[in-house]
C-alpha atoms as one frame of an Amber mdcrd trajectory, in Angstrom:
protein
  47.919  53.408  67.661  46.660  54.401  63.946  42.603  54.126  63.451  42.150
  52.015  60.186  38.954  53.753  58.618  37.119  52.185  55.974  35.063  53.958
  53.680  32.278  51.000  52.675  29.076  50.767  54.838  29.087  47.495  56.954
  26.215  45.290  56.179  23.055  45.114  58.532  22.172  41.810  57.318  21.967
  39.765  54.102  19.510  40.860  50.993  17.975  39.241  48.407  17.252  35.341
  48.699  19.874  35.571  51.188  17.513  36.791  53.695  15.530  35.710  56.566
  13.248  37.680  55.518  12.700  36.407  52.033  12.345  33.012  53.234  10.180
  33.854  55.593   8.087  35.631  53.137   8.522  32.330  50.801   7.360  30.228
  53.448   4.391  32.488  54.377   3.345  32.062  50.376   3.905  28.128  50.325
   1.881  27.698  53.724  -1.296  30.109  52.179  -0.875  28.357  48.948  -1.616
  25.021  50.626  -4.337  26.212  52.206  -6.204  27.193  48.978  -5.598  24.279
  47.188  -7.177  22.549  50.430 -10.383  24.681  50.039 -10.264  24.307  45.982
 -10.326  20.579  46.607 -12.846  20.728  48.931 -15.127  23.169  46.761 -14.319
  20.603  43.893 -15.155  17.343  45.971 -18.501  19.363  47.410 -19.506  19.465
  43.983 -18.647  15.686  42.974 -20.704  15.076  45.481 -23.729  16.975  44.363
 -27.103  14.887  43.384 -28.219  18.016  41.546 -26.394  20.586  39.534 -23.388
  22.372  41.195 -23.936  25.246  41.600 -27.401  24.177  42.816 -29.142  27.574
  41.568 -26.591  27.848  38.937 -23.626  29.460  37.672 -22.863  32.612  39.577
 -23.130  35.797  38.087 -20.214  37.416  36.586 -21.304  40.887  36.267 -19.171
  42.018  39.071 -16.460  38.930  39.343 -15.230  40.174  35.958 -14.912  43.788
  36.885 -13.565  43.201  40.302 -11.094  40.995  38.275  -9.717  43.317  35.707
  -9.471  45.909  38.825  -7.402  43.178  41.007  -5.730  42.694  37.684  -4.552
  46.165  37.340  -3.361  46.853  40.819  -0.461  44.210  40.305   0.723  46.064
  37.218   0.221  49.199  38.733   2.660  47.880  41.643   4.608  47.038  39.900
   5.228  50.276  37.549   6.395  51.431  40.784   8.519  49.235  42.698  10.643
  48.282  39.925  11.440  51.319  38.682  12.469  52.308  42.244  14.683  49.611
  42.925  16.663  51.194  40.133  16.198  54.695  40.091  14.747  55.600  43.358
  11.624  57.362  42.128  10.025  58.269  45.371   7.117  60.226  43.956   6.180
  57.002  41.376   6.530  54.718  44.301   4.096  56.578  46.143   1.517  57.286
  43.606   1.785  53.606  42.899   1.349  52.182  46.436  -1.803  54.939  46.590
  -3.365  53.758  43.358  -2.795  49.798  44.248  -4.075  50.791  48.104  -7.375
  52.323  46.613  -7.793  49.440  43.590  -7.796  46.734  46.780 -10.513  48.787
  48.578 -12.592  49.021  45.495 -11.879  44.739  45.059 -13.297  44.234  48.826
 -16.233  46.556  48.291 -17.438  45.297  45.522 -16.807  41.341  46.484 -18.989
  43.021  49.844 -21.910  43.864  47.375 -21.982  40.773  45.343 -22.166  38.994
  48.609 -24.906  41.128  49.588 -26.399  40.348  46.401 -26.442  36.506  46.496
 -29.670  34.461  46.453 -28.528  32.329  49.586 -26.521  32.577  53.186 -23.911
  30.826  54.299 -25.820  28.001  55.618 -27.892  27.338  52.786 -26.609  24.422
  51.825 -22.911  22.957  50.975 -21.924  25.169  47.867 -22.884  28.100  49.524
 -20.653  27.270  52.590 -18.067  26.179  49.895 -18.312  29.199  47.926 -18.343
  32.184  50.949 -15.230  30.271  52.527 -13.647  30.154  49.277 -13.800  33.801
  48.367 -13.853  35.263  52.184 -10.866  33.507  52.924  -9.603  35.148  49.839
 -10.940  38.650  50.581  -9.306  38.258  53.703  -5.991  37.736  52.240  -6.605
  41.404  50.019  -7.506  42.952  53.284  -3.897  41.877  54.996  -2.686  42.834
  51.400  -4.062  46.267  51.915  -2.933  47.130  55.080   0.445  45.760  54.115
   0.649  48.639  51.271  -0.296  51.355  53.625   2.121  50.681  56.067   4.561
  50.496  52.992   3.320  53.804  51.913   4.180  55.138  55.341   7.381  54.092
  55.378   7.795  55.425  51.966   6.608  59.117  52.882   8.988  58.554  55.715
  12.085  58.165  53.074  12.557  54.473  55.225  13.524  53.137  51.518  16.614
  54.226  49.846  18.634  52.605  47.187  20.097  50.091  49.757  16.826  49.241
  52.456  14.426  48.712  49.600  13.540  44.785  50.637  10.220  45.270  52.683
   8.874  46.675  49.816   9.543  44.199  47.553   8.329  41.585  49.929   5.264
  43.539  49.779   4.842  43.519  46.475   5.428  39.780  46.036   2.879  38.991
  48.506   0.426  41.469  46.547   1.254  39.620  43.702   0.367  36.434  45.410
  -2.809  37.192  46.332  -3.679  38.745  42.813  -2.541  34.931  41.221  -4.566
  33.201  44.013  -7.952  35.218  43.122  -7.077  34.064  39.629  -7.613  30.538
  40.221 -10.553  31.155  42.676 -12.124  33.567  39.811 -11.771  30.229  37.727
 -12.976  27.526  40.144 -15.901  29.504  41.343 -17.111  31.550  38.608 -15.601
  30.647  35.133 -15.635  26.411  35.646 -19.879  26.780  36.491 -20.524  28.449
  33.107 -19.149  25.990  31.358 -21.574  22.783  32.495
């Protein structure tokens, strides 16, 4: 009995937005997206709510919101100056400086979001914006943290050559989900910090 041999590589599963994976990824986004908008509503009803002025001590400081922004800022497009290019040329050296550079930007977001915290007038329980205000950016910081460790295992697997020109989609997963959290901080850096100065 003749063998037939084929030369093309069978397919370990679909790619693309024809994944499990990329729906799962899609859902994960939808699900967190809902979740801010819930505590963006509730930081904007809080307020409506207010006798006084909202913030009550005034509007928050923005020497170190608007640094920690233009760093968050940079980390996407730094991300993405590597994953991109990889997809298509399969620069592993760019990929990794990239990850590296986006890895250490995070870290630099959460410490300095951990020393304006430090910094604030008030606790948690001071009163309702404060509670508004430390959910609203914790739960945020939070999401950089998963962010972060998400990149280093991608950097990992990159050192590891795991990524080729075919089994690239993890990484672009984590990238979108990067991405995600940089647009989210966006809209909190607006609600919390930019809104306030304005009233």
């Amino acid at each position: 009995m003749n063998e037939i041999v084929r030369s093309e590589t069978l397919p370990v599963g679909s790619s693309d937005t024809a994944s499990t994976a990329w729906w799962g990824m899609a859902c994960l986004i939808a699900t967190e997206a809902i979740l801010f908008v819930y505590l963006i509503f509730s930081y904007a009803y809080l307020g409506s709510q207010q006798s006084g002025p909202w913030p009550p001590g005034g509007p928050p400081s923005l020497k170190l919101a608007v640094p920690n922004t233009i760093i968050l800022i940079a980390s996407s497009f730094l991300l993405g100056w590597g994953v991109l290019p990889f997809k298509r040329h399969h620069d592993r050296r760019r990929l990794v400086l990239a990850l590296a550079g986006t890895i250490v930007l995070g870290a630099i977001f959460i410490t300095i979001q951990g020393f304006e915290w430090a910094g604030k007038p008030f606790v948690f329980s001071t009163n309702a914006y404060s509670s508004a205000f430390f959910i609203l950016t914790g739960v945020h910081m939070a999401h950089v943290a998963v962010g972060v460790l998400i990149l280093v295992m991608l950097l990992i697997w990159t050192l590891m050559g795991r990524f080729n020109g075919v089994h690239h989609e993890h990484l672009a997963l984590g990238a979108l989900y990067w991405h995600f959290v940089d647009v989210v901080w966006l809209v909190v850096f607006t609600t919390a910090y930019l809104v306030p100065q304005f009233k």
